[in-house]
Short mmCIF file of C-alpha atoms and ligand atoms in Angstrom, two decimals:
data_model
loop_
_atom_site.label_atom_id
_atom_site.label_comp_id
_atom_site.label_asym_id
_atom_site.label_seq_id
_atom_site.Cartn_x
_atom_site.Cartn_y
_atom_site.Cartn_z
CA UNK A 1 74.61 -1.03 231.99
CA UNK A 2 72.56 -2.66 229.29
CA UNK A 3 74.33 -3.73 226.13
CA UNK A 4 74.18 -1.10 223.34
CA UNK A 5 71.62 -1.95 220.72
CA UNK A 6 72.43 -1.46 217.02
CA UNK A 7 69.55 0.99 216.64
CA UNK A 8 71.00 3.15 219.41
CA UNK A 9 73.92 3.99 217.11
CA UNK A 10 71.45 6.03 215.01
CA UNK A 11 71.25 9.51 216.61
CA UNK A 12 67.48 9.66 216.31
CA UNK A 13 67.08 6.64 218.60
CA UNK A 14 70.12 6.83 220.85
CA UNK A 15 67.97 7.19 223.97
CA UNK A 16 65.39 4.57 223.03
CA UNK A 17 65.28 1.39 225.08
CA UNK A 18 64.18 -2.15 224.23
CA UNK A 19 60.81 -1.74 225.90
CA UNK A 20 60.00 1.10 223.52
CA UNK A 21 61.65 -0.42 220.47
CA UNK A 22 59.78 -3.71 220.87
CA UNK A 23 56.44 -1.98 221.40
CA UNK A 24 54.54 -1.73 218.11
CA UNK A 25 52.66 1.33 219.30
CA UNK A 26 55.96 3.08 219.81
CA UNK A 27 57.03 1.95 216.33
CA UNK A 28 53.85 3.40 214.79
CA UNK A 29 54.02 6.63 216.77
CA UNK A 30 57.67 7.14 215.81
CA UNK A 31 57.44 6.42 212.13
CA UNK A 32 59.69 8.48 209.93
CA UNK A 33 57.54 10.88 207.98
CA UNK A 34 59.81 13.82 207.20
CA UNK A 35 62.94 14.29 205.15
CA UNK A 36 64.69 15.74 208.23
CA UNK A 37 64.14 12.57 210.24
CA UNK A 38 65.10 10.38 207.33
CA UNK A 39 68.33 12.35 206.92
CA UNK A 40 69.31 11.25 210.41
CA UNK A 41 69.05 7.58 209.45
CA UNK A 42 70.48 7.47 205.94
CA UNK A 43 72.74 9.79 204.02
CA UNK A 44 70.79 11.91 201.57
CA UNK A 45 72.06 14.29 198.93
CA UNK A 46 70.45 17.69 198.56
CA UNK A 47 68.84 16.42 195.35
CA UNK A 48 67.37 13.41 197.13
CA UNK A 49 65.96 15.62 199.86
CA UNK A 50 64.22 17.82 197.31
CA UNK A 51 62.86 14.89 195.36
CA UNK A 52 61.52 13.10 198.42
CA UNK A 53 59.67 16.18 199.53
CA UNK A 54 58.14 16.46 196.06
CA UNK A 55 57.08 12.85 195.63
CA UNK A 56 55.42 12.80 199.05
CA UNK A 57 52.44 14.36 197.36
CA UNK A 58 51.68 11.02 195.70
CA UNK A 59 51.86 8.51 198.54
CA UNK A 60 52.74 9.43 202.09
CA UNK A 61 56.08 8.33 203.46
CA UNK A 62 56.02 6.60 206.76
CA UNK A 63 58.77 4.19 207.73
CA UNK A 64 58.80 2.25 210.95
CA UNK A 65 62.03 2.77 212.93
CA UNK A 66 62.55 -1.02 212.78
CA UNK A 67 62.42 -1.15 208.98
CA UNK A 68 64.48 2.05 208.69
CA UNK A 69 67.17 0.51 210.86
CA UNK A 70 67.67 -2.18 208.21
CA UNK A 71 68.45 0.34 205.46
CA UNK A 72 71.93 0.76 204.09
CA UNK A 73 72.73 4.42 204.90
CA UNK A 74 74.96 4.84 201.85
CA UNK A 75 73.38 2.76 199.12
CA UNK A 76 70.34 4.20 197.33
CA UNK A 77 69.91 0.80 195.58
CA UNK A 78 69.52 -1.01 198.93
CA UNK A 79 66.38 -3.14 198.53
CA UNK A 80 65.10 -2.15 201.96
CA UNK A 81 65.52 1.48 201.09
CA UNK A 82 63.82 1.07 197.72
CA UNK A 83 60.69 -0.27 199.42
CA UNK A 84 60.52 2.62 201.86
CA UNK A 85 62.07 5.79 200.46
CA UNK A 86 60.34 7.79 197.72
CA UNK A 87 62.22 8.64 194.53
CA UNK A 88 61.61 11.11 191.73
CA UNK A 89 60.35 8.27 189.53
CA UNK A 90 57.08 8.19 191.47
CA UNK A 91 56.10 11.55 190.08
CA UNK A 92 56.35 10.21 186.52
CA UNK A 93 53.03 9.02 185.17
CA UNK A 94 53.20 6.88 182.06
CA UNK A 95 50.57 6.61 179.33
CA UNK A 96 49.64 3.09 180.43
CA UNK A 97 49.30 4.02 184.13
CA UNK A 98 45.90 4.00 185.79
CA UNK A 99 44.45 5.09 189.10
CA UNK A 100 42.65 1.82 189.78
CA UNK A 101 44.19 -0.62 187.29
CA UNK A 102 42.50 -3.66 188.82
CA UNK A 103 39.07 -1.99 188.79
CA UNK A 104 38.66 -2.89 192.44
CA UNK A 105 36.28 0.00 192.90
CA UNK A 106 34.12 -1.19 190.00
CA UNK A 107 33.55 -4.67 191.44
CA UNK A 108 32.65 -3.16 194.76
CA UNK A 109 29.07 -3.76 195.92
CA UNK A 110 29.74 -1.91 199.21
CA UNK A 111 32.48 0.63 199.75
CA UNK A 112 35.62 -1.07 201.07
CA UNK A 113 34.80 -4.46 199.67
CA UNK A 114 35.60 -6.12 196.35
CA UNK A 115 33.60 -9.17 195.30
CA UNK A 116 35.06 -10.43 192.04
CA UNK A 117 35.61 -14.14 192.39
CA UNK A 118 32.67 -16.44 193.13
CA UNK A 119 33.59 -17.72 196.59
CA UNK A 120 35.86 -15.11 198.13
CA UNK A 121 35.77 -11.45 199.07
CA UNK A 122 38.43 -8.83 199.48
CA UNK A 123 37.61 -6.87 202.62
CA UNK A 124 39.62 -3.66 202.92
CA UNK A 125 39.40 -2.84 206.63
CA UNK A 126 41.60 0.23 206.65
CA UNK A 127 43.73 2.39 204.41
CA UNK A 128 46.40 2.55 207.07
CA UNK A 129 49.68 0.66 206.82
CA UNK A 130 52.47 0.56 209.33
CA UNK A 131 54.76 1.50 206.48
CA UNK A 132 53.91 2.63 202.96
CA UNK A 133 55.63 0.59 200.24
CA UNK A 134 56.78 2.62 197.31
CA UNK A 135 55.54 -0.05 194.91
CA UNK A 136 52.04 -0.22 196.43
CA UNK A 137 49.40 -1.16 193.89
CA UNK A 138 46.65 0.45 196.00
CA UNK A 139 48.33 3.82 196.01
CA UNK A 140 45.00 5.40 195.14
CA UNK A 141 43.83 4.68 198.68
CA UNK A 142 46.72 3.43 200.85
CA UNK A 143 47.53 6.06 203.41
CA UNK A 144 44.84 8.40 202.18
CA UNK A 145 43.62 9.00 205.71
CA UNK A 146 46.08 6.74 207.61
CA UNK A 147 43.03 5.86 209.76
CA UNK A 148 40.81 2.81 210.29
CA UNK A 149 37.45 2.90 208.51
CA UNK A 150 34.46 4.24 210.40
CA UNK A 151 32.55 1.57 212.34
CA UNK A 152 29.35 2.12 210.35
CA UNK A 153 31.09 1.26 207.12
CA UNK A 154 32.62 -1.87 208.60
CA UNK A 155 29.19 -2.95 209.79
CA UNK A 156 27.82 -2.50 206.27
CA UNK A 157 30.64 -4.61 204.84
CA UNK A 158 29.97 -7.38 207.39
CA UNK A 159 26.26 -7.22 206.56
CA UNK A 160 27.09 -7.78 202.87
CA UNK A 161 29.17 -10.86 203.64
CA UNK A 162 26.35 -12.23 205.79
CA UNK A 163 24.00 -12.04 202.81
CA UNK A 164 26.53 -13.34 200.27
CA UNK A 165 25.83 -17.06 200.66
CA UNK A 166 28.43 -18.29 198.18
CA UNK A 167 31.33 -16.63 199.98
CA UNK A 168 33.43 -19.06 201.98
CA UNK A 169 36.71 -17.10 202.20
CA UNK A 170 37.10 -13.51 203.42
CA UNK A 171 40.43 -11.83 202.86
CA UNK A 172 41.12 -8.99 205.30
CA UNK A 173 43.43 -6.52 203.62
CA UNK A 174 43.84 -2.81 203.22
CA UNK A 175 46.03 -0.99 204.02
CA UNK A 176 47.17 -3.39 206.68
CA UNK A 177 44.54 -4.97 208.92
CA UNK A 178 47.13 -5.61 211.63
CA UNK A 179 47.53 -1.88 212.22
CA UNK A 180 44.13 -2.19 213.95
CA UNK A 181 43.97 -2.46 217.69
CA UNK A 182 43.47 -6.11 218.59
CA UNK A 183 39.98 -5.60 220.07
CA UNK A 184 38.80 -3.68 217.00
CA UNK A 185 40.11 -6.40 214.74
CA UNK A 186 38.49 -9.05 216.89
CA UNK A 187 35.16 -7.28 216.46
CA UNK A 188 35.39 -7.88 212.70
CA UNK A 189 36.85 -11.36 212.80
CA UNK A 190 34.40 -12.61 215.43
CA UNK A 191 31.44 -11.45 213.37
CA UNK A 192 32.78 -12.97 210.19
CA UNK A 193 33.54 -16.19 212.06
CA UNK A 194 29.96 -16.60 213.20
CA UNK A 195 28.63 -16.42 209.62
CA UNK A 196 27.99 -20.11 208.79
CA UNK A 197 29.10 -19.92 205.13
CA UNK A 198 32.41 -18.17 205.94
CA UNK A 199 34.81 -21.10 206.23
CA UNK A 200 38.13 -19.27 206.43
CA UNK A 201 39.39 -15.82 207.26
CA UNK A 202 42.64 -14.71 205.69
CA UNK A 203 44.80 -11.81 206.73
CA UNK A 204 46.94 -10.00 204.17
CA UNK A 205 49.58 -8.16 206.17
CA UNK A 206 53.09 -6.79 205.68
CA UNK A 207 53.52 -6.43 209.42
CA UNK A 208 55.83 -9.48 209.79
CA UNK A 209 58.12 -7.68 207.32
CA UNK A 210 57.96 -4.04 208.28
CA UNK A 211 56.87 -4.10 211.94
CA UNK A 212 57.25 -7.62 213.40
CA UNK A 213 56.82 -6.15 216.90
CA UNK A 214 53.09 -6.13 216.12
CA UNK A 215 52.97 -9.94 216.33
CA UNK A 216 52.36 -9.97 220.06
CA UNK A 217 51.12 -12.87 222.19
CA UNK A 218 47.88 -10.96 222.70
CA UNK A 219 47.33 -10.66 218.93
CA UNK A 220 48.14 -14.27 218.19
CA UNK A 221 45.92 -15.53 221.00
CA UNK A 222 43.06 -13.52 219.50
CA UNK A 223 43.77 -14.77 215.96
CA UNK A 224 43.81 -18.41 216.98
CA UNK A 225 40.43 -18.20 218.63
CA UNK A 226 38.91 -18.01 215.15
CA UNK A 227 40.56 -20.91 213.42
CA UNK A 228 40.97 -21.80 210.59
CA UNK A 229 43.10 -18.71 210.01
CA UNK A 230 45.56 -18.04 207.22
CA UNK A 231 47.94 -15.15 206.90
CA UNK A 232 49.69 -14.03 203.75
CA UNK A 233 52.57 -11.70 204.26
CA UNK A 234 54.68 -9.68 201.85
CA UNK A 235 58.43 -10.36 201.81
CA UNK A 236 60.14 -9.21 198.62
CA UNK A 237 63.79 -9.69 199.41
CA UNK A 238 65.82 -12.16 201.52
CA UNK A 239 67.31 -9.29 203.52
CA UNK A 240 63.90 -8.69 205.01
CA UNK A 241 64.03 -12.06 206.74
CA UNK A 242 65.67 -10.79 209.94
CA UNK A 243 65.85 -12.38 213.42
CA UNK A 244 62.90 -10.17 214.48
CA UNK A 245 60.71 -11.17 211.56
CA UNK A 246 61.68 -14.83 212.02
CA UNK A 247 60.52 -14.64 215.63
CA UNK A 248 57.20 -13.17 214.52
CA UNK A 249 56.71 -15.88 211.90
CA UNK A 250 57.57 -18.61 214.40
CA UNK A 251 55.04 -17.27 216.85
CA UNK A 252 52.33 -17.33 214.19
CA UNK A 253 53.27 -20.79 212.92
CA UNK A 254 53.56 -22.21 216.45
CA UNK A 255 49.99 -21.12 217.07
CA UNK A 256 48.67 -22.88 214.00
CA UNK A 257 48.27 -19.90 211.73
CA UNK A 258 49.00 -21.01 208.20
CA UNK A 259 51.51 -18.74 206.55
CA UNK A 260 51.92 -17.76 202.93
CA UNK A 261 53.84 -15.03 201.14
CA UNK A 262 53.05 -12.76 198.20
CA UNK A 263 55.95 -10.94 196.57
CA UNK A 264 55.83 -8.31 193.89
CA UNK A 265 58.38 -8.65 191.12
CA UNK A 266 60.30 -5.37 191.31
CA UNK A 267 63.03 -4.12 189.03
CA UNK A 268 66.27 -3.61 190.90
CA UNK A 269 64.91 -5.27 194.05
CA UNK A 270 64.19 -8.91 193.34
CA UNK A 271 64.15 -9.35 189.54
CA UNK A 272 66.87 -11.96 189.73
CA UNK A 273 66.43 -15.75 189.90
CA UNK A 274 69.14 -16.09 192.54
CA UNK A 275 67.63 -13.48 194.86
CA UNK A 276 64.21 -15.04 194.44
CA UNK A 277 65.53 -18.53 195.10
CA UNK A 278 67.19 -17.37 198.28
CA UNK A 279 63.99 -15.62 199.33
CA UNK A 280 61.69 -18.61 198.77
CA UNK A 281 64.10 -20.97 200.49
CA UNK A 282 64.35 -18.70 203.52
CA UNK A 283 60.60 -18.44 203.64
CA UNK A 284 60.13 -22.20 203.59
CA UNK A 285 62.80 -22.49 206.27
CA UNK A 286 60.56 -20.25 208.37
CA UNK A 287 57.38 -22.23 207.63
CA UNK A 288 56.05 -19.71 205.11
CA UNK A 289 54.77 -21.11 201.84
CA UNK A 290 55.63 -18.85 198.86
CA UNK A 291 52.17 -18.28 197.38
CA UNK A 292 52.31 -15.70 194.61
CA UNK A 293 54.82 -13.56 192.76
CA UNK A 294 52.85 -10.71 191.24
CA UNK A 295 53.72 -8.98 188.06
CA UNK A 296 53.84 -5.28 188.96
CA UNK A 297 50.52 -3.58 188.21
CA UNK A 298 49.84 -0.51 186.07
CA UNK A 299 49.24 1.77 189.07
CA UNK A 300 50.40 5.34 188.72
CA UNK A 301 53.98 6.21 189.51
CA UNK A 302 55.39 2.69 189.82
CA UNK A 303 56.43 2.23 186.19
CA UNK A 304 60.11 2.24 187.19
CA UNK A 305 59.54 -0.93 189.23
CA UNK A 306 58.01 -2.93 186.37
CA UNK A 307 59.85 -5.73 184.62
CA UNK A 308 58.95 -7.69 181.51
CA UNK A 309 56.75 -10.76 181.90
CA UNK A 310 59.71 -12.69 180.49
CA UNK A 311 61.67 -11.89 183.62
CA UNK A 312 59.03 -13.56 185.76
CA UNK A 313 58.94 -16.64 183.55
CA UNK A 314 62.72 -16.83 183.77
CA UNK A 315 62.48 -16.77 187.58
CA UNK A 316 59.94 -19.61 187.68
CA UNK A 317 62.13 -21.53 185.23
CA UNK A 318 64.99 -21.23 187.78
CA UNK A 319 62.81 -22.40 190.64
CA UNK A 320 60.61 -25.20 189.39
CA UNK A 321 62.50 -28.49 189.66
CA UNK A 322 65.57 -26.75 191.04
CA UNK A 323 64.14 -26.46 194.53
CA UNK A 324 61.36 -27.83 196.77
CA UNK A 325 58.05 -27.90 194.92
CA UNK A 326 56.21 -25.94 197.54
CA UNK A 327 58.90 -23.31 197.58
CA UNK A 328 57.83 -22.34 194.06
CA UNK A 329 55.14 -19.63 194.08
CA UNK A 330 52.70 -19.08 191.26
CA UNK A 331 53.58 -16.20 189.00
CA UNK A 332 50.45 -14.07 188.62
CA UNK A 333 49.40 -11.25 186.41
CA UNK A 334 46.35 -9.48 187.75
CA UNK A 335 45.04 -8.40 184.36
CA UNK A 336 43.51 -4.96 184.35
CA UNK A 337 39.95 -3.88 183.84
CA UNK A 338 38.65 -6.49 186.28
CA UNK A 339 39.88 -9.48 184.24
CA UNK A 340 41.64 -10.55 187.38
CA UNK A 341 44.40 -12.92 188.36
CA UNK A 342 45.83 -15.22 185.73
CA UNK A 343 48.74 -17.58 186.30
CA UNK A 344 51.75 -17.50 184.00
CA UNK A 345 53.94 -20.57 183.61
CA UNK A 346 56.87 -21.61 181.48
CA UNK A 347 55.79 -24.21 178.88
CA UNK A 348 56.62 -27.78 179.88
CA UNK A 349 54.45 -29.54 177.29
CA UNK A 350 56.40 -29.20 174.07
CA UNK A 351 54.29 -31.32 171.77
CA UNK A 352 51.50 -33.87 171.56
CA UNK A 353 49.90 -36.35 169.26
CA UNK A 354 46.57 -38.08 169.59
CA UNK A 355 47.64 -40.17 172.55
CA UNK A 356 51.10 -38.94 173.40
CA UNK A 357 52.23 -35.88 175.28
CA UNK A 358 55.86 -34.81 175.10
CA UNK A 359 57.30 -33.03 178.14
CA UNK A 360 60.58 -31.43 178.98
CA UNK A 361 61.82 -31.05 182.53
CA UNK A 362 63.80 -28.34 184.29
CA UNK A 363 67.10 -29.79 182.97
CA UNK A 364 65.92 -29.84 179.39
CA UNK A 365 65.51 -33.62 179.34
CA UNK A 366 62.62 -34.65 177.13
CA UNK A 367 60.23 -37.52 177.81
CA UNK A 368 56.75 -38.72 176.97
CA UNK A 369 53.49 -39.88 178.48
CA UNK A 370 51.05 -42.16 176.75
CA UNK A 371 47.42 -41.34 177.40
CA UNK A 372 44.73 -44.02 177.71
CA UNK A 373 42.67 -44.68 174.61
CA UNK A 374 39.47 -42.70 174.56
CA UNK A 375 37.57 -46.03 174.61
CA UNK A 376 39.22 -47.13 177.83
CA UNK A 377 38.42 -44.00 179.77
CA UNK A 378 34.73 -44.60 179.06
CA UNK A 379 34.56 -48.27 180.05
CA UNK A 380 36.50 -50.45 182.47
CA UNK A 381 33.58 -50.96 184.83
CA UNK A 382 33.35 -47.36 185.98
CA UNK A 383 30.29 -45.20 185.42
CA UNK A 384 30.79 -42.63 182.75
CA UNK A 385 29.82 -39.80 185.08
CA UNK A 386 31.08 -39.64 188.61
CA UNK A 387 28.42 -40.22 191.22
CA UNK A 388 28.58 -36.70 192.59
CA UNK A 389 27.95 -35.23 189.13
CA UNK A 390 25.09 -37.67 188.51
CA UNK A 391 23.52 -36.79 191.84
CA UNK A 392 23.81 -33.06 191.20
CA UNK A 393 22.21 -33.46 187.85
CA UNK A 394 19.36 -35.60 189.27
CA UNK A 395 18.60 -33.03 191.98
CA UNK A 396 18.82 -30.14 189.55
CA UNK A 397 21.72 -28.67 191.54
CA UNK A 398 23.86 -27.84 188.56
CA UNK A 399 24.95 -24.24 188.74
CA UNK A 400 25.22 -22.31 185.50
CA UNK A 401 28.70 -23.03 184.18
CA UNK A 402 31.22 -20.22 183.79
CA UNK A 403 33.77 -19.70 181.02
CA UNK A 404 35.51 -22.74 179.61
CA UNK A 405 33.47 -24.89 182.01
CA UNK A 406 30.63 -24.46 179.54
CA UNK A 407 32.72 -25.94 176.76
CA UNK A 408 33.86 -28.84 178.91
CA UNK A 409 30.32 -29.65 179.94
CA UNK A 410 29.02 -29.37 176.39
CA UNK A 411 26.60 -26.64 177.42
CA UNK A 412 27.88 -24.54 174.51
CA UNK A 413 30.07 -25.38 171.54
CA UNK A 414 31.76 -21.97 171.29
CA UNK A 415 32.29 -18.94 173.47
CA UNK A 416 31.71 -15.62 171.79
CA UNK A 417 31.98 -12.00 172.81
CA UNK A 418 28.67 -10.30 173.58
CA UNK A 419 28.99 -8.20 170.48
CA UNK A 420 30.13 -9.53 167.09
CA UNK A 421 29.93 -7.50 163.91
CA UNK A 422 29.13 -10.53 161.78
CA UNK A 423 26.14 -11.44 163.93
CA UNK A 424 24.85 -7.90 163.74
CA UNK A 425 25.32 -7.86 159.96
CA UNK A 426 23.42 -11.08 159.56
CA UNK A 427 20.65 -9.95 161.88
CA UNK A 428 20.22 -6.71 159.97
CA UNK A 429 20.18 -8.52 156.66
CA UNK A 430 17.54 -10.94 157.95
CA UNK A 431 15.44 -8.09 159.31
CA UNK A 432 15.57 -6.38 155.94
CA UNK A 433 14.37 -9.54 154.23
CA UNK A 434 11.63 -9.67 156.80
CA UNK A 435 12.84 -13.07 157.90
C1 PLP B 501 43.49 -11.48 195.00
C2 PLP B 501 42.11 -11.30 195.25
C3 PLP B 501 41.40 -12.26 196.00
C4 PLP B 501 42.05 -13.52 196.53
O1 PLP B 501 42.49 -14.30 195.47
P1 PLP B 501 43.23 -15.68 195.65
O2 PLP B 501 43.74 -15.99 194.29
O3 PLP B 501 42.22 -16.66 196.13
O4 PLP B 501 44.33 -15.49 196.64
C5 PLP B 501 40.05 -12.04 196.19
N1 PLP B 501 39.42 -10.96 195.69
C6 PLP B 501 40.09 -10.04 194.96
C7 PLP B 501 39.34 -8.89 194.39
C8 PLP B 501 41.45 -10.18 194.73
O5 PLP B 501 42.10 -9.24 194.02
S1 SF4 B 502 51.65 -2.87 203.08
FE1 SF4 B 502 50.50 -3.41 201.23
S2 SF4 B 502 48.83 -1.91 201.14
FE2 SF4 B 502 50.36 -1.11 202.55
S3 SF4 B 502 51.66 0.19 201.32
FE3 SF4 B 502 52.63 -1.83 201.37
S4 SF4 B 502 51.87 -2.85 199.53
FE4 SF4 B 502 50.49 -1.09 199.92
#
């Protein structure tokens, strides 16, 4: 007689064996999608049942048996449960909510692809996820079809990357690219890999969190054929770092896949410096570098998850200096309307004079740094310009500068919006005078 497994104590899975449980295809095929099934795993009130049925119209529910087995059956505030189980709050749309707050569809030269930053592309291979997170920022599309994209569209996306010479980093996301069959995924990765200007391929996948069974030897062998490969996963809470997910992370790390993590700051889930510190330390212990903490976006129906920006700053304040430097993620606000990602930091420079900068550290101790005299930085036997800059200038390789770069390089002395009333006024006045 085999030992009883914890999941077998849940009536829904009492006859399931390890071979099934550990097979990701079984996990996908047996996702919890109805209130009836969910009611066999956690205890739901009548009210909760009604509300779940209602909010399913916004983003489909689908919970892998593995992730569901981690839920506290009696605690609606269980962080695992809050990621997976819909609530009535999702039906509430606030004034500030938007369908596509990051304007990903606007910066999209080919459907499925967002090209916003100069050297990297977001490549949305599917709208399917193994599990749908209630806080998903891409609710407008995640789970819309629960299917991979048609081949013809993928080929168009690859063709775009092939032509986009400046792109050196392709980020496969979705949905979750690791819901693809390995051979289908390899088709995409192999083609991207053979494009000379594509230096790295990145996967963005929640699979190590919500369906670690997907990290099979076959998948990892495929992934490592196309090095250098990075994978960013999506742990939000230390309770998600289970023995199963640790095994999946170890398999990836042992095979040379560089691991990072992106969390979303979520009210009632991880908006606490102590929870976040435990999370980042557990991640580092498992060879995952905490990469970003995102401020929750203005997508529709996730207002109840949003915190103040101050909460995020407070968390970074509790991490920086208090723990390993590379355990501290960057806190990011992806500013709407296509403005894009901007980092947010606590202020460590508290004052400065002409040559002195005053800093405080994590303890509140204050110290100073004395800068070299302007004269010194220009002499001392070194050329004023570095040789690479000189060479670029000589060969006419200088790219047009972007943003503040133009101020630094002296190309312009001020940056102005495209339209300014005072310019228009002056122009009109000049025109009138016939000047
Ligand atoms: C986040 C994002 C990327 C990747 O950004 P990194 O800061 O390099 O991780 C690329 N394109 C888009 C549109 C994104 O939103
Ligand atoms: S895995 Fe990512 S894309 Fe999929 S539902 Fe969760 S947050 Fe959204």
